[in-house]
XYZ file of C-alpha atoms in Angstrom:
758
model
C -50.432 77.086 107.600
C -47.888 78.293 105.225
C -48.239 77.829 101.802
C -45.750 76.315 99.962
C -47.585 74.902 97.553
C -49.536 78.045 96.520
C -52.448 75.801 95.358
C -50.212 73.290 93.327
C -48.595 69.998 94.732
C -45.274 70.847 93.363
C -43.413 73.746 94.564
C -40.121 75.226 94.694
C -38.017 76.918 97.624
C -34.750 78.316 97.593
C -31.937 76.420 99.900
C -31.752 78.973 102.205
C -35.317 79.848 102.540
C -35.790 75.604 103.032
C -33.079 76.117 106.295
C -34.752 79.089 107.710
C -37.387 77.513 108.274
C -35.777 75.332 110.336
C -33.053 77.317 111.720
C -34.476 80.795 112.223
C -36.887 81.222 115.255
C -37.617 84.402 114.163
C -39.122 83.914 110.899
C -42.991 83.289 110.187
C -43.046 79.824 108.951
C -40.268 78.921 111.270
C -40.791 74.665 112.270
C -43.342 74.632 110.210
C -41.764 70.988 108.708
C -41.600 68.273 111.128
C -41.481 64.779 111.098
C -44.995 62.207 111.821
C -44.234 59.601 114.307
C -43.827 56.838 112.135
C -40.451 58.760 111.391
C -37.281 57.098 112.842
C -33.923 59.212 113.790
C -31.149 59.788 111.270
C -29.299 56.682 109.759
C -27.394 58.222 107.558
C -23.586 57.637 107.609
C -20.419 60.391 106.960
C -20.160 58.964 103.292
C -23.225 60.556 102.760
C -23.748 63.321 104.013
C -19.961 64.476 102.599
C -21.253 63.548 98.852
C -25.002 64.885 99.242
C -22.458 68.814 100.180
C -20.031 67.689 97.128
C -23.919 67.701 95.156
C -24.861 71.215 96.624
C -21.622 72.701 95.851
C -21.543 71.187 92.245
C -25.153 72.471 91.559
C -26.204 68.612 91.827
C -29.588 67.256 91.922
C -30.723 66.099 95.332
C -33.916 64.369 94.714
C -37.159 66.321 95.754
C -38.458 66.608 99.909
C -42.056 64.646 100.165
C -44.433 66.938 102.377
C -48.128 65.894 103.758
C -50.634 68.320 105.234
C -50.706 68.227 109.101
C -53.286 70.076 110.775
C -52.965 71.705 114.485
C -53.029 69.516 117.715
C -51.724 67.086 115.836
C -48.450 65.174 117.687
C -45.432 65.993 115.507
C -41.594 65.870 115.957
C -38.974 69.032 115.210
C -36.519 67.557 112.917
C -33.406 69.243 114.866
C -34.203 68.859 118.616
C -36.443 65.193 118.369
C -39.035 66.310 120.817
C -42.437 65.055 120.177
C -45.395 67.490 121.288
C -48.967 68.475 120.481
C -48.086 71.372 117.247
C -50.673 74.295 118.225
C -50.681 75.416 114.401
C -51.127 73.458 110.527
C -48.002 72.837 109.308
C -46.367 69.809 107.284
C -45.044 66.228 107.240
C -41.756 65.399 105.948
C -42.271 61.652 104.479
C -39.230 61.480 102.763
C -36.372 63.581 103.029
C -35.751 63.587 106.763
C -31.299 62.317 106.569
C -30.996 64.925 103.280
C -32.756 67.947 105.335
C -30.565 66.631 108.454
C -27.271 66.399 106.684
C -28.126 70.257 104.999
C -28.762 71.791 108.115
C -25.633 70.263 109.631
C -23.940 72.282 106.843
C -25.140 75.759 108.813
C -25.143 73.981 112.648
C -23.024 71.896 114.176
C -25.008 69.637 116.589
C -23.800 68.318 119.562
C -22.347 65.672 118.420
C -21.174 65.958 115.084
C -19.120 69.024 112.439
C -18.936 69.294 108.973
C -15.541 70.898 107.930
C -14.238 71.574 104.103
C -10.690 71.247 102.941
C -9.568 74.514 101.259
C -6.941 72.841 99.635
C -7.410 69.249 98.578
C -5.186 68.138 96.443
C -6.815 66.220 94.211
C -6.925 64.014 92.465
C -6.410 61.118 94.242
C -4.201 58.454 93.396
C -7.216 55.801 92.880
C -9.291 57.377 90.033
C -12.096 55.228 92.083
C -11.698 57.720 94.901
C -12.011 61.144 92.052
C -15.994 61.352 91.881
C -16.054 64.112 94.929
C -14.451 67.627 93.646
C -15.311 69.162 96.813
C -13.959 67.302 99.814
C -16.122 67.323 103.119
C -14.865 66.045 105.921
C -17.249 64.863 108.825
C -16.087 65.074 112.400
C -18.512 62.598 114.550
C -18.250 61.516 118.516
C -18.001 58.061 117.272
C -15.420 59.168 114.596
C -14.106 62.818 116.197
C -10.739 62.622 113.571
C -12.813 62.139 110.585
C -13.059 59.122 108.581
C -10.222 58.173 105.443
C -9.725 61.543 103.242
C -9.755 59.522 99.981
C -12.606 56.478 100.888
C -14.979 58.390 103.692
C -16.412 54.660 103.886
C -13.765 53.635 105.735
C -11.723 54.880 109.083
C -8.530 56.520 110.194
C -6.152 53.565 111.206
C -5.093 53.344 115.021
C -2.190 54.657 114.632
C -2.671 57.465 112.902
C -5.528 58.707 115.231
C -2.814 57.425 117.601
C -0.101 59.670 116.686
C -2.751 62.978 116.639
C -3.786 61.921 120.530
C -0.236 63.040 121.085
C -0.463 66.364 120.146
C -3.067 67.253 121.948
C -2.567 69.289 125.178
C -3.514 66.825 126.982
C -1.226 63.786 125.804
C -2.494 61.435 127.847
C -5.475 60.819 126.246
C -5.591 57.362 125.056
C -9.103 57.123 123.565
C -11.109 58.957 121.376
C -13.739 58.925 123.820
C -12.058 61.462 125.646
C -12.490 63.986 123.214
C -14.991 66.240 122.657
C -15.431 68.120 118.999
C -14.929 71.839 118.873
C -18.044 73.153 118.881
C -16.448 77.191 119.068
C -17.822 79.594 116.853
C -16.129 82.827 118.051
C -12.455 82.784 117.068
C -11.346 83.429 119.987
C -13.417 80.390 121.568
C -12.257 78.247 118.638
C -8.917 78.543 118.577
C -8.666 78.079 122.701
C -10.433 74.737 122.146
C -8.182 73.928 119.763
C -5.427 72.543 121.588
C -8.257 70.259 123.163
C -9.894 68.826 120.288
C -9.835 66.566 117.641
C -9.334 68.186 113.940
C -10.106 66.293 110.278
C -6.787 64.097 110.021
C -5.326 63.861 106.345
C -5.809 67.464 105.362
C -4.236 70.534 104.835
C -6.606 73.893 104.930
C -9.932 72.559 106.808
C -12.487 75.185 108.163
C -15.780 74.547 109.669
C -18.467 74.791 107.196
C -20.785 76.824 109.597
C -18.468 79.604 109.930
C -17.417 79.530 105.728
C -21.437 79.428 105.224
C -21.840 82.924 108.437
C -18.818 84.378 107.001
C -20.822 84.562 103.512
C -24.099 85.944 105.095
C -25.618 82.266 105.763
C -29.379 82.143 105.507
C -29.712 86.119 105.057
C -30.065 86.009 101.444
C -27.596 89.084 101.591
C -24.268 86.726 100.184
C -21.146 88.456 100.431
C -17.274 87.036 100.384
C -16.273 85.987 102.479
C -12.536 86.762 104.057
C -9.760 84.740 103.306
C -7.387 86.123 106.044
C -10.313 85.657 108.526
C -10.954 82.132 107.355
C -7.508 80.738 107.566
C -8.025 82.325 111.240
C -10.288 78.924 111.996
C -7.524 76.574 110.071
C -6.647 74.246 112.820
C -3.627 74.847 114.901
C -1.890 71.211 113.522
C -2.293 72.646 109.974
C -0.823 76.280 110.524
C 1.692 75.849 108.073
C -0.025 75.221 105.221
C -1.654 78.516 105.415
C -1.336 80.611 102.792
C -1.388 84.764 101.813
C -3.554 84.141 98.534
C -6.938 82.105 98.138
C -6.218 78.928 97.185
C -8.083 77.926 93.643
C -9.811 75.783 95.519
C -11.777 78.559 97.937
C -12.654 80.577 94.659
C -14.577 77.435 93.446
C -16.426 77.020 97.045
C -17.610 81.042 96.442
C -18.336 80.910 93.165
C -20.772 77.569 94.601
C -21.839 79.552 97.263
C -23.302 82.450 95.707
C -25.521 80.201 93.760
C -26.475 78.665 97.446
C -27.067 81.906 99.495
C -27.631 84.834 97.264
C -31.241 85.430 96.812
C -30.798 87.402 93.709
C -27.709 85.128 92.507
C -28.400 84.720 88.643
C -28.290 80.445 89.249
C -29.886 80.000 92.413
C -30.356 76.428 93.930
C -33.570 75.789 94.897
C -34.748 72.487 96.226
C -38.310 71.064 94.681
C -40.897 69.866 97.175
C -43.989 67.519 96.003
C -46.973 67.821 98.848
C -49.038 64.904 98.925
C -52.613 65.478 98.135
C -54.929 63.577 100.397
C -56.964 65.645 101.980
C -55.508 64.342 105.791
C -53.227 60.754 106.415
C -54.489 59.419 108.617
C -52.841 58.515 111.964
C -55.250 56.103 113.794
C -54.259 52.410 113.696
C -56.157 50.177 112.621
C -56.980 46.363 111.678
C -55.953 47.508 108.187
C -52.666 49.327 107.569
C -52.090 52.771 108.315
C -52.671 55.217 105.050
C -49.848 57.201 106.407
C -47.692 53.824 106.939
C -48.670 52.848 103.423
C -47.321 56.218 101.838
C -43.659 56.393 104.011
C -43.540 52.628 103.326
C -44.148 53.506 99.499
C -42.133 57.040 99.362
C -38.994 55.630 101.203
C -39.330 52.374 98.679
C -35.433 53.254 97.484
C -34.138 54.723 100.669
C -32.972 53.353 103.711
C -35.889 50.977 104.321
C -37.750 50.617 107.638
C -39.144 47.223 109.084
C -38.731 44.733 111.353
C -38.741 46.238 114.696
C -37.662 49.306 113.728
C -41.139 49.270 111.362
C -42.718 48.040 115.010
C -42.145 50.762 116.332
C -43.179 53.397 114.153
C -46.443 51.768 114.320
C -46.118 52.567 118.688
C -45.103 55.932 117.988
C -47.964 57.028 115.055
C -50.249 54.717 117.795
C -49.526 56.274 121.008
C -48.202 60.025 121.130
C -46.097 59.893 124.191
C -44.477 56.841 122.852
C -41.324 58.376 121.189
C -40.556 61.234 124.243
C -40.913 57.683 126.476
C -38.269 55.666 125.093
C -36.321 59.180 124.993
C -35.890 59.247 128.576
C -35.208 55.917 129.359
C -32.545 55.924 126.975
C -31.262 59.241 128.422
C -31.284 58.165 131.683
C -27.072 57.257 131.776
C -28.026 54.216 134.448
C -29.639 52.083 132.164
C -29.816 53.615 128.559
C -27.217 52.137 127.409
C -28.698 49.157 127.536
C -31.271 48.754 124.525
C -31.337 50.383 121.065
C -34.464 52.307 121.148
C -36.180 49.659 119.253
C -34.665 47.128 121.093
C -35.828 48.839 124.381
C -39.488 49.352 123.018
C -39.341 45.299 121.879
C -38.605 44.421 125.262
C -41.193 46.457 127.197
C -43.707 45.004 124.696
C -43.197 41.803 125.174
C -43.749 42.871 129.202
C -46.845 44.048 128.200
C -48.020 41.794 125.704
C -47.906 38.738 128.668
C -49.584 41.197 130.445
C -52.209 41.585 127.911
C -52.664 37.700 127.362
C -51.087 37.336 124.134
C -49.590 34.788 123.720
C -45.418 34.778 124.264
C -43.457 35.923 121.231
C -40.043 37.142 121.405
C -39.921 38.433 118.006
C -43.573 39.427 117.159
C -43.863 39.858 113.240
C -45.191 43.427 111.961
C -48.497 42.203 111.096
C -48.754 40.697 115.151
C -47.729 43.929 116.234
C -50.481 45.753 114.473
C -53.257 43.296 115.748
C -52.193 43.793 118.952
C -52.109 47.606 118.498
C -55.729 47.454 117.069
C -57.611 45.101 118.980
C -59.935 47.097 120.967
C -61.863 46.584 124.698
C -65.887 47.628 124.748
C -64.390 50.843 125.804
C -62.118 50.657 122.764
C -59.140 50.989 124.629
C -56.604 49.274 123.177
C -55.704 45.981 125.967
C -51.811 45.925 124.497
C -51.950 50.017 124.557
C -53.368 50.086 127.659
C -50.489 47.491 129.713
C -47.990 49.849 127.618
C -48.253 52.509 128.762
C -48.969 51.102 132.786
C -45.026 50.077 131.572
C -44.047 52.929 130.264
C -45.947 55.825 132.149
C -43.906 57.970 135.106
C -46.134 57.766 138.111
C -46.855 59.339 141.355
C -42.285 59.657 141.793
C -42.306 60.162 137.997
C -40.303 56.952 137.437
C -42.111 54.377 135.293
C -42.733 50.981 135.991
C -40.329 49.749 132.897
C -37.372 52.033 134.395
C -37.882 50.336 137.628
C -37.527 46.750 135.954
C -34.704 47.727 134.185
C -33.518 49.714 137.115
C -33.283 46.666 139.211
C -32.228 44.187 136.432
C -28.523 46.552 135.995
C -27.998 46.566 139.795
C -28.698 43.128 139.268
C -26.395 41.783 136.459
C -23.639 44.578 136.306
C -19.993 44.564 137.744
C -20.104 46.725 141.126
C -16.858 48.435 140.694
C -16.942 49.893 144.197
C -18.529 46.548 145.586
C -16.242 43.798 147.305
C -14.060 42.290 145.793
C -14.011 39.507 142.999
C -17.818 41.015 142.716
C -19.115 38.730 140.184
C -21.350 40.772 137.683
C -20.911 41.488 133.473
C -19.067 44.429 132.812
C -22.051 46.702 130.520
C -20.178 45.995 127.601
C -20.267 42.157 128.033
C -23.732 42.770 128.196
C -23.985 44.409 125.164
C -22.655 41.014 123.403
C -26.389 39.050 124.451
C -28.902 39.234 122.229
C -31.928 40.618 123.890
C -34.133 37.830 123.967
C -31.992 36.322 126.407
C -32.319 39.312 128.399
C -35.991 39.745 128.379
C -36.398 36.139 130.937
C -34.787 38.659 133.289
C -36.865 42.270 132.955
C -40.108 39.722 132.799
C -39.388 37.572 136.167
C -38.733 40.931 137.941
C -41.999 42.567 136.466
C -43.445 39.730 138.123
C -42.237 40.426 141.382
C -41.945 44.077 141.528
C -45.317 44.706 143.615
C -44.005 41.711 145.451
C -41.777 42.579 148.749
C -38.832 40.604 148.136
C -34.914 40.707 148.048
C -34.352 40.558 144.880
C -30.282 40.617 145.785
C -30.886 36.552 146.878
C -31.343 36.114 143.186
C -28.766 38.131 141.997
C -25.861 35.078 141.400
C -28.780 32.998 139.731
C -29.909 35.842 136.907
C -25.904 36.347 136.994
C -25.149 32.858 135.783
C -28.242 32.297 133.357
C -26.229 35.482 132.399
C -22.980 34.496 131.706
C -24.455 30.888 130.199
C -26.547 32.582 128.206
C -23.251 33.965 126.160
C -21.526 30.438 125.532
C -24.333 27.602 126.344
C -27.817 28.502 124.360
C -28.061 27.409 121.082
C -31.407 29.051 119.642
C -31.907 32.204 121.391
C -35.102 32.945 120.594
C -36.237 28.878 121.487
C -34.509 29.371 124.670
C -36.175 32.513 125.306
C -39.346 31.397 125.136
C -38.459 28.158 127.221
C -37.344 30.644 130.542
C -40.511 32.247 129.869
C -42.604 29.499 129.952
C -41.055 28.250 133.272
C -41.148 32.079 134.896
C -44.966 32.198 134.184
C -45.568 28.439 135.031
C -44.937 29.514 138.510
C -44.399 32.175 140.849
C -40.954 31.673 142.436
C -40.030 34.686 144.414
C -36.039 33.020 143.616
C -34.845 33.573 139.747
C -35.362 29.696 138.370
C -32.021 29.802 136.217
C -31.507 26.077 137.026
C -34.934 25.528 136.064
C -34.665 27.283 132.623
C -31.218 25.324 132.241
C -32.824 22.082 132.556
C -35.961 22.544 130.719
C -33.836 24.261 128.249
C -31.343 21.259 128.185
C -34.289 18.422 127.999
C -35.650 20.326 124.514
C -31.753 20.067 123.448
C -31.497 24.116 123.568
C -28.359 23.784 125.741
C -25.215 22.299 126.369
C -24.268 20.323 128.771
C -21.995 22.184 131.819
C -18.749 20.202 132.377
C -17.018 19.851 135.372
C -14.094 22.553 136.413
C -12.150 19.252 135.696
C -13.973 18.164 132.503
C -13.654 21.452 130.342
C -10.760 19.373 128.192
C -11.016 15.550 127.361
C -7.711 14.641 127.507
C -7.200 15.007 131.301
C -3.718 15.307 132.369
C -2.088 14.019 129.282
C 1.247 16.069 129.013
C 1.887 18.099 126.063
C 3.603 16.666 122.822
C 4.531 19.897 120.829
C 2.416 19.281 118.046
C -0.943 20.067 119.407
C -4.334 17.886 119.997
C -6.581 17.116 117.412
C -10.115 18.414 118.027
C -11.340 15.034 119.410
C -8.519 15.316 121.772
C -9.476 18.276 123.049
C -13.063 18.016 123.206
C -13.718 14.523 123.008
C -15.749 12.319 120.275
C -18.501 13.842 118.360
C -20.906 12.009 120.561
C -19.246 13.060 123.671
C -22.159 15.594 125.397
C -19.621 17.724 126.915
C -18.371 18.629 123.503
C -20.808 21.174 122.531
C -19.946 23.021 125.094
C -15.945 22.478 125.244
C -15.744 24.093 121.548
C -18.272 27.236 122.982
C -15.846 27.546 125.867
C -12.724 27.296 123.549
C -13.339 29.971 121.606
C -15.324 32.494 122.944
C -13.138 35.051 123.363
C -15.591 37.460 124.425
C -15.664 36.209 127.891
C -12.409 37.796 129.090
C -14.368 41.282 129.197
C -16.173 39.301 132.896
C -12.948 37.642 133.631
C -10.663 41.158 133.223
C -13.855 43.090 134.798
C -11.997 44.503 137.865
C -9.200 46.001 135.477
C -11.624 47.587 132.867
C -12.678 50.471 134.876
C -9.546 51.290 136.131
C -7.688 50.930 132.687
C -10.565 53.193 131.117
C -11.952 55.608 133.592
C -15.590 57.210 131.638
C -15.614 54.769 129.242
C -19.402 53.880 128.755
C -19.773 51.269 126.349
C -23.030 52.306 124.459
C -25.417 49.900 122.311
C -24.846 51.932 119.347
C -21.511 52.816 120.255
C -18.780 50.007 117.861
C -16.341 52.838 116.443
C -14.279 53.297 119.556
C -13.571 50.303 120.990
C -10.078 51.581 123.882
C -9.134 47.366 124.093
C -7.712 45.257 121.680
C -8.155 40.835 121.929
C -4.585 40.672 122.344
C -2.479 37.063 121.344
C -0.575 36.531 123.866
C 1.989 34.997 121.686
C 1.409 37.364 118.316
C 0.096 35.393 115.641
C 3.677 36.931 113.838
C 5.663 34.031 115.821
C 3.298 31.066 114.384
C 2.962 31.987 110.767
C 4.060 34.192 108.178
C 7.536 32.167 108.644
C 7.427 31.174 105.076
C 7.489 27.296 104.085
C 11.040 27.093 106.079
C 10.987 24.205 108.544
C 11.230 26.202 111.746
C 10.540 22.462 114.270
C 13.972 21.101 114.535
C 13.444 17.466 114.864
C 9.969 17.061 113.471
C 8.714 14.356 111.222
C 6.843 15.939 108.240
C 3.853 14.462 109.536
C 4.430 16.516 112.878
C 4.941 18.810 110.934
C 1.666 18.989 109.072
C -0.417 18.439 112.499
C 1.332 21.405 114.035
C 0.677 23.555 111.024
C -2.797 22.615 110.755
C -3.768 22.753 114.440
C -1.697 26.035 115.480
C -4.616 28.392 113.820
C -6.831 26.889 116.841
C -4.838 27.685 119.554
C -3.456 30.927 118.592
C -7.432 31.953 118.323
C -8.361 30.089 121.579
C -9.866 32.070 124.902
C -5.955 30.364 126.362
C -3.985 32.173 124.366
C -6.154 36.153 124.742
C -6.554 38.452 126.874
C -8.104 42.161 126.507
C -5.280 44.899 126.884
C -5.349 48.546 126.759
C -5.157 49.597 122.874
C -2.788 51.665 122.989
C -0.781 49.670 125.430
C -1.075 46.876 123.041
C 0.244 49.195 120.053
C 3.187 49.635 122.120
C 4.386 46.363 122.667
C 4.175 45.241 119.225
C 5.422 41.506 118.247
C 6.985 40.476 121.766
C 7.042 37.177 122.632
C 4.734 36.777 126.413
C 7.463 36.971 128.316
C 8.125 40.092 126.891
C 4.851 41.502 127.307
C 4.244 39.923 130.983
C 7.580 41.601 131.879
C 9.258 38.763 133.143
C 12.398 38.369 134.767
C 12.256 41.570 134.317
C 12.981 43.943 137.966
C 13.710 47.177 137.332
C 9.973 48.462 134.986
C 10.412 52.204 136.228
C 11.729 53.051 132.295
C 8.945 50.978 131.217
C 6.360 53.465 129.413
C 3.482 51.188 129.727
C 4.396 50.126 133.381
C 4.373 53.725 134.008
C 1.058 54.417 133.005
C -0.894 51.197 134.087
C 1.015 51.929 137.552
C 1.970 48.102 137.353
C 5.422 47.618 139.094
C 5.864 43.931 138.691
C 5.596 40.856 136.636
C 2.599 39.798 139.191
C 0.878 43.026 137.844
C 1.036 42.103 134.782
C 0.332 38.259 135.231
C -2.830 39.057 137.265
C -4.167 41.507 135.071
C -4.105 39.231 131.986
C -5.402 36.443 133.772
C -2.239 34.220 133.757
C -2.392 31.418 136.584
C 1.258 32.125 138.026
C 1.690 28.253 138.674
C 1.695 28.279 134.602
C 4.393 31.071 135.068
C 6.685 28.612 133.040
C 4.783 27.621 130.531
C 4.829 31.498 129.171
C 7.790 32.116 129.605
C 9.108 28.878 127.802
C 7.008 30.286 124.859
C 9.974 32.804 123.958
C 12.174 32.078 121.306
C 12.805 33.479 117.898
C 9.778 34.084 115.983
C 11.008 31.391 113.154
C 12.607 28.968 115.668
C 10.006 25.919 116.660
C 11.743 23.325 118.900
C 10.456 20.787 120.762
C 10.264 22.368 124.485
C 9.304 25.934 123.363
C 6.115 23.887 121.308
C 5.510 21.821 124.373
C 5.535 25.289 126.609
C 2.797 26.983 123.961
C 0.921 24.062 124.396
C 1.043 23.556 127.773
C 0.589 27.760 128.417
C -2.638 27.966 126.116
C -4.193 24.376 127.696
C -3.356 24.848 131.140
C -5.137 28.548 130.529
C -8.435 27.419 128.812
C -8.506 24.950 132.377
C -7.621 28.021 134.316
C -10.126 30.229 133.478
C -13.155 27.775 132.946
C -12.728 26.702 136.612
C -12.751 30.227 138.075
C -15.876 30.859 136.084
C -17.488 27.452 137.208
C -16.444 28.046 140.667
C -17.362 31.798 140.805
C -20.470 31.547 139.897
C -21.217 28.469 141.181
C -22.517 26.223 138.534
C -22.550 22.935 140.670
C -26.315 24.224 141.326
C -26.666 23.312 137.883
C -25.758 19.679 139.259
C -29.047 17.189 138.596
C -28.861 15.844 142.352
C -29.290 11.750 140.791
C -26.642 10.512 139.315
C -28.821 8.073 137.242
C -31.722 10.978 136.399
C -28.486 13.571 135.349
C -26.854 10.093 132.633
C -30.825 9.412 131.467
C -30.440 13.240 130.069
C -27.656 12.659 128.846
C -28.221 9.684 127.362
C -31.306 11.455 125.279
C -28.770 14.139 124.178
C -26.549 11.913 122.810
C -29.511 9.938 121.434
C -31.220 13.718 119.771
C -27.537 14.137 117.597
C -27.042 10.657 116.709
C -31.032 11.200 115.218
C -29.966 14.881 113.964
């Protein structure tokens, strides 16, 4: 084992020596520091990484790194490649300092998903004194934020117009979304400059250069520091900032070289060192018993002031520390493009654990506590095998065809639930992005049902509509996801039904006050065919009285704009080719929830009277209720973000290109390849029969005469009816209706009684 401590429990190692341990494969101590299985992956954000490097350059302490000895043939995970394997030699576990280590190494070597820049002419100070806590302005580009974060406040994202304007400068100017971009990872100058025209750069900068290029130009981790040539470094300034290049070094560059000298020169007078602390217990056990694993105790305590490890993350860490192969097997599923987007690592483990626990005859629990999870792992059979772990291994380990049972379960689920882009017109499947809006525990029952049917020769396709119906309803109809999930599993495990029991689950939840009653298409709004009055309706008129059993569903559907992803599912793949929404990616959604009637048309008109002919009471009613109509699913559509920005705050008639026979010069129409008004209304999921109402919404934002108010009210209400009719009929919710009216009335009366008691 490399001796980093020399018979003490405190060691000091130079900054470049520490970097070498992870980067220099020819170094005798390469990769001697690794992560214990209990460690999670990196969770630091952009601002933390940028400020860490500012601290390094300024000589600020960055904290000690806590290690424990690792024996040979112990399973550990490499900090850089993340692969967990049995290690042939002795070494160390990195118990505290993973996030700082990754951030530190990022300056030496860009990763596949991130590159660190520094602005050599940052134009400090900033206007806001609170933003002037940094001397060096580092800019981190990631796959999720390829232009970087806000220069002055790196916890804040850049604005969409800034990113949109930057994309226009790229060689491929038709790129509308950040997910289409790739960070420039070029290191050789010719390659770097060639990629410049196709790659993002740090917005809000003047002279940004990659930190890894700068460090390498100063000698890297060799210890032989040399001052980087200014003219050479200027060649790495992105082409977009070419006019900012100077012949003479900036004062910031001179300060950077001083800092680099202390970081990279092995004989520097004030060479930066890193403090290492050693856990002195001879061996940190990784065997999980009924007592808490000492490694877990140690890890939890030393990280008490950092990003806490708890709940599902702790359960996953317990699994990794108890089963050497768990991490790699989970990673294989996550890297599978067909199924990997469905869950985060911890959610995936909890889904598999629930199936394994049921197979091990445990009580069903959608969210087991850490204590219970530890007990499951600790419980042993007479031959000292864990019942639970045995089932996890049966689920996760690959079979003779190198495919695990759990992978097959997830594959079946995705094949059944996901919208089939190349399938028949009107395929009812859910878009991937919409599926990610579901609580994971509501997906579990489907996975458990598939597991129970996997060894039988059944046609899963027969159950497809029922599974989609259950999942779609879950988005709007269930009240307590975890209780619903338990009830659903109870239904599934009580019989061996080879057809997914979606109706039985609904009725079970309905009787236990966990589900909202599904209205018939003509019941989605309670006022029937009463015409619009122009002053918008009271909630009771829209949804029914408080005791109306249909009111909860109506209210939920009214606000559930996310369902538009399903209604417009056929257009999304066409608009966003190559877009694969990963469950951890929430930063670059390429679409907007667009108000068909813009908010600026209904709000912000001041106190002046813009309702001609209305009484004060009617004015108050309209102003009080306009927000509920504006924010309803009836006034929203999914629309490409760039196209929505292009349209701005134009009225519905213009958005839908009504009465515009020639769209040949229309930029949005050309890029979407729409040639008629019908193309726009169909893509917006608007009923052609309701055209006149949307056309009647046109007008001056400040003027709301009677006919305009009635037109907008009618447009929103009728669109809600139209959308629900599609939802109900396409997914065949009539299958959930109770055959005997008396039985249905009995259930509804029970619901009313329960509501009155509550």
